[in-house]
GROMACS .gro file of C-alpha atoms in nm:
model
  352
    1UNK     CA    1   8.484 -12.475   5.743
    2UNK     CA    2   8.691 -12.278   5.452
    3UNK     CA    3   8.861 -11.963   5.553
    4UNK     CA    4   8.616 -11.774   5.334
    5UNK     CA    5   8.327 -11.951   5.507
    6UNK     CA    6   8.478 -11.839   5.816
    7UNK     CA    7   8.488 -11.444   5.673
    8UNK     CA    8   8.108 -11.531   5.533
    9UNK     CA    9   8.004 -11.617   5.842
   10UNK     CA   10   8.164 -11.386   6.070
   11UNK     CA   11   8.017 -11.075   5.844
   12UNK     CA   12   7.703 -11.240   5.913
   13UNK     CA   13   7.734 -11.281   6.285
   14UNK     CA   14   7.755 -10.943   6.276
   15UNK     CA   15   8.142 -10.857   6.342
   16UNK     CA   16   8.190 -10.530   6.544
   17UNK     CA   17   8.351 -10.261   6.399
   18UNK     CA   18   8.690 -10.102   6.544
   19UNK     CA   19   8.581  -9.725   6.618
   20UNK     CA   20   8.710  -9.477   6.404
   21UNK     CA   21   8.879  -9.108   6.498
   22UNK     CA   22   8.569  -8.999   6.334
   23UNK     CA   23   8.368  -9.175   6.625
   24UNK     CA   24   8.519  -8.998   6.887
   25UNK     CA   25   8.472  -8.694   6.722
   26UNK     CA   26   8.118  -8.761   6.669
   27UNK     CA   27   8.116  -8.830   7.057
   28UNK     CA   28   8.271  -8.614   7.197
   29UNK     CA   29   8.120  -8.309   6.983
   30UNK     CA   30   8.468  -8.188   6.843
   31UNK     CA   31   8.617  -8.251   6.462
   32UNK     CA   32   8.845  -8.517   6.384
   33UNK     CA   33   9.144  -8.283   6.375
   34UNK     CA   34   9.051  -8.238   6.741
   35UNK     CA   35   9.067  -8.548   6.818
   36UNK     CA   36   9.413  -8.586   6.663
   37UNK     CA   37   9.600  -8.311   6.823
   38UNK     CA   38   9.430  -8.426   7.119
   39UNK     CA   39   9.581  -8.796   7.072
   40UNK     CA   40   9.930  -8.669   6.958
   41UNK     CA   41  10.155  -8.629   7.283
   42UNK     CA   42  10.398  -8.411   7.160
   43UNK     CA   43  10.121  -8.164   7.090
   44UNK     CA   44  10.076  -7.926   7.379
   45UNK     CA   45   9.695  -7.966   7.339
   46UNK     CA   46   9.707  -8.331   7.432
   47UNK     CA   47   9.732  -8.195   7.801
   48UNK     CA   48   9.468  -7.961   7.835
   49UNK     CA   49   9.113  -8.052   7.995
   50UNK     CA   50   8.981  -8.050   7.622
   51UNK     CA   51   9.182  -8.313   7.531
   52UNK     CA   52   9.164  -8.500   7.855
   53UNK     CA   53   8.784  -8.568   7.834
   54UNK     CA   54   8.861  -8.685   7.428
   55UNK     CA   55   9.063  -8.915   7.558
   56UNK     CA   56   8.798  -9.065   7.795
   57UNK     CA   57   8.572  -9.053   7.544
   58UNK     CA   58   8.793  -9.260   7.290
   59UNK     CA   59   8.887  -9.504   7.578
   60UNK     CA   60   8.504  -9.557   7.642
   61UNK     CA   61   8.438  -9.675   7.315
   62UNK     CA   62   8.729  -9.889   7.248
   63UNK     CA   63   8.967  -9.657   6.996
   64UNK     CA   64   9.289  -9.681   7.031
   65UNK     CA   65   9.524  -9.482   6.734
   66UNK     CA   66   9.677  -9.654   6.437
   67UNK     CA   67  10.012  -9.555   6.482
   68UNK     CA   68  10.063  -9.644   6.085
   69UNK     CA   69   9.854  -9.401   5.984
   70UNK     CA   70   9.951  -9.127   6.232
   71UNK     CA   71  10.235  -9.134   6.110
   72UNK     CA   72  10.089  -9.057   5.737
   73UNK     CA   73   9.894  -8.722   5.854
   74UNK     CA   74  10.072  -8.442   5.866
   75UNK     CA   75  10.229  -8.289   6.200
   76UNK     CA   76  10.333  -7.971   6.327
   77UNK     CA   77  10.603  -7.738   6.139
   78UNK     CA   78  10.595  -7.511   6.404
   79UNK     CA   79  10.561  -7.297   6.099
   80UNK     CA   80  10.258  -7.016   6.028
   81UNK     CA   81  10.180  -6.816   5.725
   82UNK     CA   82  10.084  -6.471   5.715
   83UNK     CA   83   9.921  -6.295   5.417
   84UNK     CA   84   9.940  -5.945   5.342
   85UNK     CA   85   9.853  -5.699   5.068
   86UNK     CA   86  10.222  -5.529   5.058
   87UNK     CA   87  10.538  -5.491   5.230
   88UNK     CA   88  10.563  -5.191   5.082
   89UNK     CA   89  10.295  -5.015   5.280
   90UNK     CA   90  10.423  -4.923   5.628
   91UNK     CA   91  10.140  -5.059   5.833
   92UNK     CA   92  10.137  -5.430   5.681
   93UNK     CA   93  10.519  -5.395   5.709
   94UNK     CA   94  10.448  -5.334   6.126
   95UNK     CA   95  10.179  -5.561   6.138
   96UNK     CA   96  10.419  -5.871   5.991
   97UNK     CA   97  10.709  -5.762   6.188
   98UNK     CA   98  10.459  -5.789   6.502
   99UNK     CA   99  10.331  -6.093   6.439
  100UNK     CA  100  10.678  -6.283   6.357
  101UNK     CA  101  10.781  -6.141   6.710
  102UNK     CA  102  10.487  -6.328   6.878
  103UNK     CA  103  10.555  -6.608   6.707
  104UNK     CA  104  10.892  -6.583   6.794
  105UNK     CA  105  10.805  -6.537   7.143
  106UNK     CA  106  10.543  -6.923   7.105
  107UNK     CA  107  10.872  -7.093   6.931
  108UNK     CA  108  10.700  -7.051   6.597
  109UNK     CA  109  10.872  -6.937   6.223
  110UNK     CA  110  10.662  -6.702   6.015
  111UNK     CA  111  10.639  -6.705   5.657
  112UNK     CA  112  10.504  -6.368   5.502
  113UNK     CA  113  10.352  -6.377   5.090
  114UNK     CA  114  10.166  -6.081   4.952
  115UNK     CA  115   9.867  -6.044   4.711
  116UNK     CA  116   9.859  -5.636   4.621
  117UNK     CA  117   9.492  -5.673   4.727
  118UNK     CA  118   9.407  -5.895   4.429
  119UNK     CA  119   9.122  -6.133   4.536
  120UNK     CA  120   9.320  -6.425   4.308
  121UNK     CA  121   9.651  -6.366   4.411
  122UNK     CA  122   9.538  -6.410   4.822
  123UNK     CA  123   9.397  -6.782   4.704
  124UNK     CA  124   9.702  -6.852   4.480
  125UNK     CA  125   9.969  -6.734   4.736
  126UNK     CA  126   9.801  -6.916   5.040
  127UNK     CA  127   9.782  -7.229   4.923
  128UNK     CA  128  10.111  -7.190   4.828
  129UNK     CA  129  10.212  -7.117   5.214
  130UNK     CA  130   9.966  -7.410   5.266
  131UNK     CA  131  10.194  -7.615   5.023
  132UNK     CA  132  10.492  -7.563   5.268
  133UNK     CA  133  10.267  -7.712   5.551
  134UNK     CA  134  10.203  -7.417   5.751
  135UNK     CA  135   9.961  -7.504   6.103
  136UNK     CA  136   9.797  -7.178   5.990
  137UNK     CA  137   9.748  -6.874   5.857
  138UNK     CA  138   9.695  -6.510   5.960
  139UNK     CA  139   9.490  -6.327   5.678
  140UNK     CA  140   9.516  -5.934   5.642
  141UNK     CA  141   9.381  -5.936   5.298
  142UNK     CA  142   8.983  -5.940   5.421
  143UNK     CA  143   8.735  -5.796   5.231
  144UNK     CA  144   8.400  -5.764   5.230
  145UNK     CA  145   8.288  -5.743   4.878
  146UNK     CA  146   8.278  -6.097   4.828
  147UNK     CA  147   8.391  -6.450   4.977
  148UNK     CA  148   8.715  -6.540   4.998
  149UNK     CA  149   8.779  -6.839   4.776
  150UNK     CA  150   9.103  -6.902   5.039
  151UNK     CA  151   8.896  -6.874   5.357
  152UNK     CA  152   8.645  -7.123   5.221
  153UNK     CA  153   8.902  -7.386   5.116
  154UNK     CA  154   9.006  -7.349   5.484
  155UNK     CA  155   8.687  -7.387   5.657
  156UNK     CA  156   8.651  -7.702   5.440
  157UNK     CA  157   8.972  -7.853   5.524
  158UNK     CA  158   8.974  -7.783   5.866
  159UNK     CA  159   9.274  -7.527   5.849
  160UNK     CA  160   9.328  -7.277   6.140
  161UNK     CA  161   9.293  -6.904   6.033
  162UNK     CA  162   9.295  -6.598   6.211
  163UNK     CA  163   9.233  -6.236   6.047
  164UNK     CA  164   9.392  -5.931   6.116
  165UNK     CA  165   9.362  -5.540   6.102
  166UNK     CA  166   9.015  -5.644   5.856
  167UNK     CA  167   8.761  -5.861   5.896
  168UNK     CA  168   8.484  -6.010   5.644
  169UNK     CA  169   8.239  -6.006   5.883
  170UNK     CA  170   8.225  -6.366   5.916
  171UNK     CA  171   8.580  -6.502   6.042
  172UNK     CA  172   8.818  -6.462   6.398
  173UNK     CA  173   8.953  -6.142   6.324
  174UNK     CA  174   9.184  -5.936   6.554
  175UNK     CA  175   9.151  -5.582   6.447
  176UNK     CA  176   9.142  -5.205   6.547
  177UNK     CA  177   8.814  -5.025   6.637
  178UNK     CA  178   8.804  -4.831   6.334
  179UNK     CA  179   8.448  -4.682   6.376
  180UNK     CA  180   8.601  -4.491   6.702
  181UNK     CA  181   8.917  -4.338   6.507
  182UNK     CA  182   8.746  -4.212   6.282
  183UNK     CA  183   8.500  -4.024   6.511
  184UNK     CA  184   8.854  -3.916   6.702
  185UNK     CA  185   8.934  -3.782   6.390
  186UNK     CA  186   8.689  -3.571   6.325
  187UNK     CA  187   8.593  -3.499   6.651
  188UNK     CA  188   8.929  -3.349   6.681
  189UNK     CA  189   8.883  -3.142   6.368
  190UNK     CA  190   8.501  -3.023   6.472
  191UNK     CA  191   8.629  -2.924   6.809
  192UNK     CA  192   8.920  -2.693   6.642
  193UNK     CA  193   8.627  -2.516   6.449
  194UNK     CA  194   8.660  -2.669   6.132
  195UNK     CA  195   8.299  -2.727   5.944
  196UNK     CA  196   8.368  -2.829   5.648
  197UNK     CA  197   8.554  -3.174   5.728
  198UNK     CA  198   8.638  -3.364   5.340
  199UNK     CA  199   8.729  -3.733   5.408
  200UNK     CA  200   8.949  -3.914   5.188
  201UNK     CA  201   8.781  -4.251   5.263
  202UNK     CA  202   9.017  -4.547   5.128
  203UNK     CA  203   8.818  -4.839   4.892
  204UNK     CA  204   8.492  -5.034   5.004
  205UNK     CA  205   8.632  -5.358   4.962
  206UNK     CA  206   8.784  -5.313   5.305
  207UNK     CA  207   8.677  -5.299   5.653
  208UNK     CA  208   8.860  -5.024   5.827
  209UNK     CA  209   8.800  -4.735   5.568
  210UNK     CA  210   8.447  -4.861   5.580
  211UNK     CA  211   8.463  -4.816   5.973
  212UNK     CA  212   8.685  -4.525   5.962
  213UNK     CA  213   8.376  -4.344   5.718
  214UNK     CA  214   8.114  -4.465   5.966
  215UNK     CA  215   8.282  -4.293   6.230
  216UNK     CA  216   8.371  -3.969   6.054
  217UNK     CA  217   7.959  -3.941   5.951
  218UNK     CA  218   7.855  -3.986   6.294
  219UNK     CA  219   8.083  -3.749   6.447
  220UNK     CA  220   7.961  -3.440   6.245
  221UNK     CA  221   7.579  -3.616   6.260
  222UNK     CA  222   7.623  -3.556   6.633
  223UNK     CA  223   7.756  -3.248   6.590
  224UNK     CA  224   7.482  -3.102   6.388
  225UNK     CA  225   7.692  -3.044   6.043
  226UNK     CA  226   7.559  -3.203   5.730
  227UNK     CA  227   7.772  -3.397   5.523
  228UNK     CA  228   7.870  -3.283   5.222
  229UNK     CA  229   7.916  -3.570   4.983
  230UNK     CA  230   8.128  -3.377   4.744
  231UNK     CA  231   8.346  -3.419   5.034
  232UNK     CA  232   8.334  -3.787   5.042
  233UNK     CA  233   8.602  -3.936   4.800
  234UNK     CA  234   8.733  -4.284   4.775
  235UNK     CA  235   9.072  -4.387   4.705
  236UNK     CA  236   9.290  -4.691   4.753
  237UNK     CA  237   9.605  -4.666   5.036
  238UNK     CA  238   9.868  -4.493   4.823
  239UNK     CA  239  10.068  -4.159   4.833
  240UNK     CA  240   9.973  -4.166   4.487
  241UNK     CA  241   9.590  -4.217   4.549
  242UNK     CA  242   9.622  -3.969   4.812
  243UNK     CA  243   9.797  -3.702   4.565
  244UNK     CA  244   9.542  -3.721   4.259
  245UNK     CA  245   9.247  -3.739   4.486
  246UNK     CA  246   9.310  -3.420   4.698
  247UNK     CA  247   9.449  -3.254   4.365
  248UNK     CA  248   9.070  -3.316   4.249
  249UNK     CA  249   8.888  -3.229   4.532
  250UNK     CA  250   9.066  -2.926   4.601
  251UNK     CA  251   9.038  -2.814   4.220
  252UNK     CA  252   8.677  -2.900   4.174
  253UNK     CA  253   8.545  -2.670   4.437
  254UNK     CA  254   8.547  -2.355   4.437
  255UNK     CA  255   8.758  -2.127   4.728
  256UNK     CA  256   8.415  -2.086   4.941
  257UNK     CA  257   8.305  -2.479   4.878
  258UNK     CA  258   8.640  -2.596   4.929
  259UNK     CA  259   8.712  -2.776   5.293
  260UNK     CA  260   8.867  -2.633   5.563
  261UNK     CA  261   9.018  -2.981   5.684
  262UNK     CA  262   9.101  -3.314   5.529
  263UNK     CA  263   9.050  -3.697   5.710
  264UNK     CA  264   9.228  -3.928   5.551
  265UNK     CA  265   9.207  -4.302   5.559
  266UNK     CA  266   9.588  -4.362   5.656
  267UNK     CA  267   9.905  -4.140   5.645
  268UNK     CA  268   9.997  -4.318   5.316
  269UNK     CA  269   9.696  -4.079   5.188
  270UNK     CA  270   9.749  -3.756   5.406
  271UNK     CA  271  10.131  -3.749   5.247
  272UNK     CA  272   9.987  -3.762   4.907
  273UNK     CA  273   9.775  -3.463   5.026
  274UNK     CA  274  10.041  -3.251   5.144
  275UNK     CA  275  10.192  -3.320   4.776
  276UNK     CA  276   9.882  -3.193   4.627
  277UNK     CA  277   9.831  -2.871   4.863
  278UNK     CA  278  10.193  -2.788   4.796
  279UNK     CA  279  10.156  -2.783   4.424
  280UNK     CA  280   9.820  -2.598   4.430
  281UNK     CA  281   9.944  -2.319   4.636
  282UNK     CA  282   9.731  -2.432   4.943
  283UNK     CA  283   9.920  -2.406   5.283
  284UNK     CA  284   9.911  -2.624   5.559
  285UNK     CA  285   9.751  -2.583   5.814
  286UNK     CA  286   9.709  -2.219   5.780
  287UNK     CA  287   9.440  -2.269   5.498
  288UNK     CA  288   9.402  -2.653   5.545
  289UNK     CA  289   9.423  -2.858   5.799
  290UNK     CA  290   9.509  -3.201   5.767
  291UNK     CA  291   9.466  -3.539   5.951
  292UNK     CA  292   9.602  -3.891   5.914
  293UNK     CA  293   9.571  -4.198   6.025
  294UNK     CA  294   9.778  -4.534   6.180
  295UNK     CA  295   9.994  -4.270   6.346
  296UNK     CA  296  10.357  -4.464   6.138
  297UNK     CA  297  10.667  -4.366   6.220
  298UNK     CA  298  10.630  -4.088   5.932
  299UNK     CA  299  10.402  -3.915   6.089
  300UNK     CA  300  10.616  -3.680   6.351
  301UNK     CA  301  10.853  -3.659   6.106
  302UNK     CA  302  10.753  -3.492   5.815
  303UNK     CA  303  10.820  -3.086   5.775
  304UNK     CA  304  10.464  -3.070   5.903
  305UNK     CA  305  10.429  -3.304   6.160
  306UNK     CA  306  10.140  -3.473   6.071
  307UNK     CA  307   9.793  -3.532   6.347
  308UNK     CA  308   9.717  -3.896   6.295
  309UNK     CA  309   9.512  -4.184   6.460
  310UNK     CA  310   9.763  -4.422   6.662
  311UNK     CA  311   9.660  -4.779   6.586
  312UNK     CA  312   9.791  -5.075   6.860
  313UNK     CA  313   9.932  -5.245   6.574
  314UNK     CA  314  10.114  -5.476   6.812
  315UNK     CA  315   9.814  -5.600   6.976
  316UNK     CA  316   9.661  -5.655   6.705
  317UNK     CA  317   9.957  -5.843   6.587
  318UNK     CA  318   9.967  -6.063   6.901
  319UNK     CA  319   9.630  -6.057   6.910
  320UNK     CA  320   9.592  -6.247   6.612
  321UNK     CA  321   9.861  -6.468   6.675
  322UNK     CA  322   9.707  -6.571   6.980
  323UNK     CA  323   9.328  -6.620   6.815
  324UNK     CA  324   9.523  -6.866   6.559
  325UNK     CA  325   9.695  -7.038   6.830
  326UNK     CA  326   9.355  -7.127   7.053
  327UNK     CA  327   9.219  -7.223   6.685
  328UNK     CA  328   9.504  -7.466   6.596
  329UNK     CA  329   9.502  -7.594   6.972
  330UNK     CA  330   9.082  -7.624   6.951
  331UNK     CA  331   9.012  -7.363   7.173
  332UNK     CA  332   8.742  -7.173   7.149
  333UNK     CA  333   8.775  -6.807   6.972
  334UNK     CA  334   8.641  -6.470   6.956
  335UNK     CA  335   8.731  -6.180   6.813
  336UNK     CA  336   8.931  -5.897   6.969
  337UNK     CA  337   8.887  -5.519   6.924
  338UNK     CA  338   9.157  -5.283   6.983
  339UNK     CA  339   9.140  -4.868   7.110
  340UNK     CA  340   9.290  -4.659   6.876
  341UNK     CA  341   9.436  -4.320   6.997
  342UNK     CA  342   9.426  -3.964   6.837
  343UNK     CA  343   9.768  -3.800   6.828
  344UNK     CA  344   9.782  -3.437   6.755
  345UNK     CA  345  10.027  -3.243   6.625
  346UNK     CA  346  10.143  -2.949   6.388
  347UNK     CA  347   9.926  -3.041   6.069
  348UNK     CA  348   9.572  -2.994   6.254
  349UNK     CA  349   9.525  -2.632   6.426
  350UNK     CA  350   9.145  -2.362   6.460
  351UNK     CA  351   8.962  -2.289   6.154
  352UNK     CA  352   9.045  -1.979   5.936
   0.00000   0.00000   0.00000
């Protein structure tokens, strides 16, 4: 018999097939990645009970790793990205510095890139991070106006993620129970007397002014004060935004429509509004009072210490460094929701 009579006739014999990582997976009810990590010793997954009944699994079947090839995929860089709008807004600045620390504290290196909220820029600059062969990513660029292009390339590639401080909705997401600060908020403000409460709500796109909004409207539903949606005004995170909104609302209305008291969506916003009272002659909080929120390091330090929402930003932080770290280990993961606090101070005082 030829040699290619032998290969003829052991394809028709029927030769068995070697099993495949893709087998076990199949198996055992995990994904292949699973299976890897669970297979690679120096991982720390390799010794958890997960991994331990993979490893029966492949041992049942007859796979055994091809060290060739596990030597082609790629392994840990001990390395995680983290996305963020801006450094140059005080809360993602926290939020970063908290998350390097837990990583820090797990023997991990973070790697911060920015997008300015641009949709685009949060694909282009995290596949970029992805280039550099981060084991994940945490996101704080969510939005809920439309898919993330980025989060589905993960899904489909099997890529750990974790979001933070927004969600979509959809994803792990370790974030701040927005609905409940902003009823703090203007809880606060109805209890001092105030009635007409104007909210300086932040953009749509994002989940915690959406939350933040939610709360505010069910505080003065319960309450028994109508809202006012000449009140209502959205704006993006800025001083800036903050400044030429308030500037309009405060000018459109005349001195009997105008509100008593001002929410705003973070203290980014309430500074812009102190700006604006200042130059229209409007004094704080003798004829306005005014309330921020994310409680920064600003806040008790302006010339009018400013009431503000205190958000656990280092939970959150750690939070989501820990829902990443379950993900990338093939844990199971849920979401976590984190208290905010109302802290009041010189900007927020009884109704005229």
């Amino acid at each position: 018999m030829t040699a290619s009579e032998g290969r003829a006739s052991g394809r028709a014999g029927g030769a068995k097939r070697r099993p495949t990582m893709a087998d076990v997976a199949r198996e055992a009810g995990v994904n292949a990645s699973t299976v890897s990590r669970a297979m690679d010793e120096r991982h720390s997954f390799s010794r958890s009970d997960t991994a331990a009944r993979i490893k029966e699994v492949a041992q049942r079947i007859g796979y055994s790793p091809n060290p060739a090839a596990a030597s082609l995929r790629r392994q840990s860089t001990r390395t995680i990205g983290v996305v963020v709008s801006r450094l140059s807004d005080t809360v993602m600045a926290i939020l970063y510095e908290e998350i390097a620390e837990a990583c820090r504290d797990h023997g991990l290196h973070a790697l911060v890139a920015i997008t300015h909220d641009e949709p685009a820029a949060e694909a282009v600059q995290g596949r970029l991070l992805l280039d550099r062969m981060v084991d994940g990513l945490v996101l704080a660029t969510a939005r809920l106006d439309s898919e993330s292009d980025l989060v589905r390339e993960l899904a489909a590639r099997d890529i750990p993620y974790a979001l933070a401080l927004r969600t979509d909705g959809r994803g792990p997401a370790s974030v701040g129970d927005d609905k409940l600060g902003g009823y703090l908020a203007a809880r606060h403000l109805i209890d001092l007397g105030h009635r007409r409460i104007a909210l300086i709500a932040g953009p749509s796109y994002a989940s915690n002014p959406v939350g933040r909004m939610e709360g505010y409207r069910t505080a003065l539903r319960e309450a028994g004060i109508a809202v006012d949606e000449r009140l209502v005004r959205p704006s993006e995170f800025s001083m800036e935004s903050g400044e030429r909104v308030a500037t309009e609302l405060l000018s459109d209305l005349s001195a009997g429509e105008r509100p008593t008291a001002v929410m705003t969506v973070n203290d980014n916003t309430a500074v812009g509004v102190l700006a604006a009272a200042r130059r229209l002659g409007i004094s704080i909080p003798g004829e306005l009072s005014l309330v921020g929120y994310n409680d920064t390091p600003l806040a008790a330090r302006l010339p009018i210490p400013l009431t503000s929402v205190r958000v656990p930003l280092r939970e959150i932080g750690r939070g989501a460094v820990d829902i990443l770290l379950r993900s990338i280990e093939g844990r199971p993961t849920t979401s976590s929701v984190y208290a905010p606090t109302l802290i009041p101070r010189e900007s927020s005082t009884p109704a005229p």
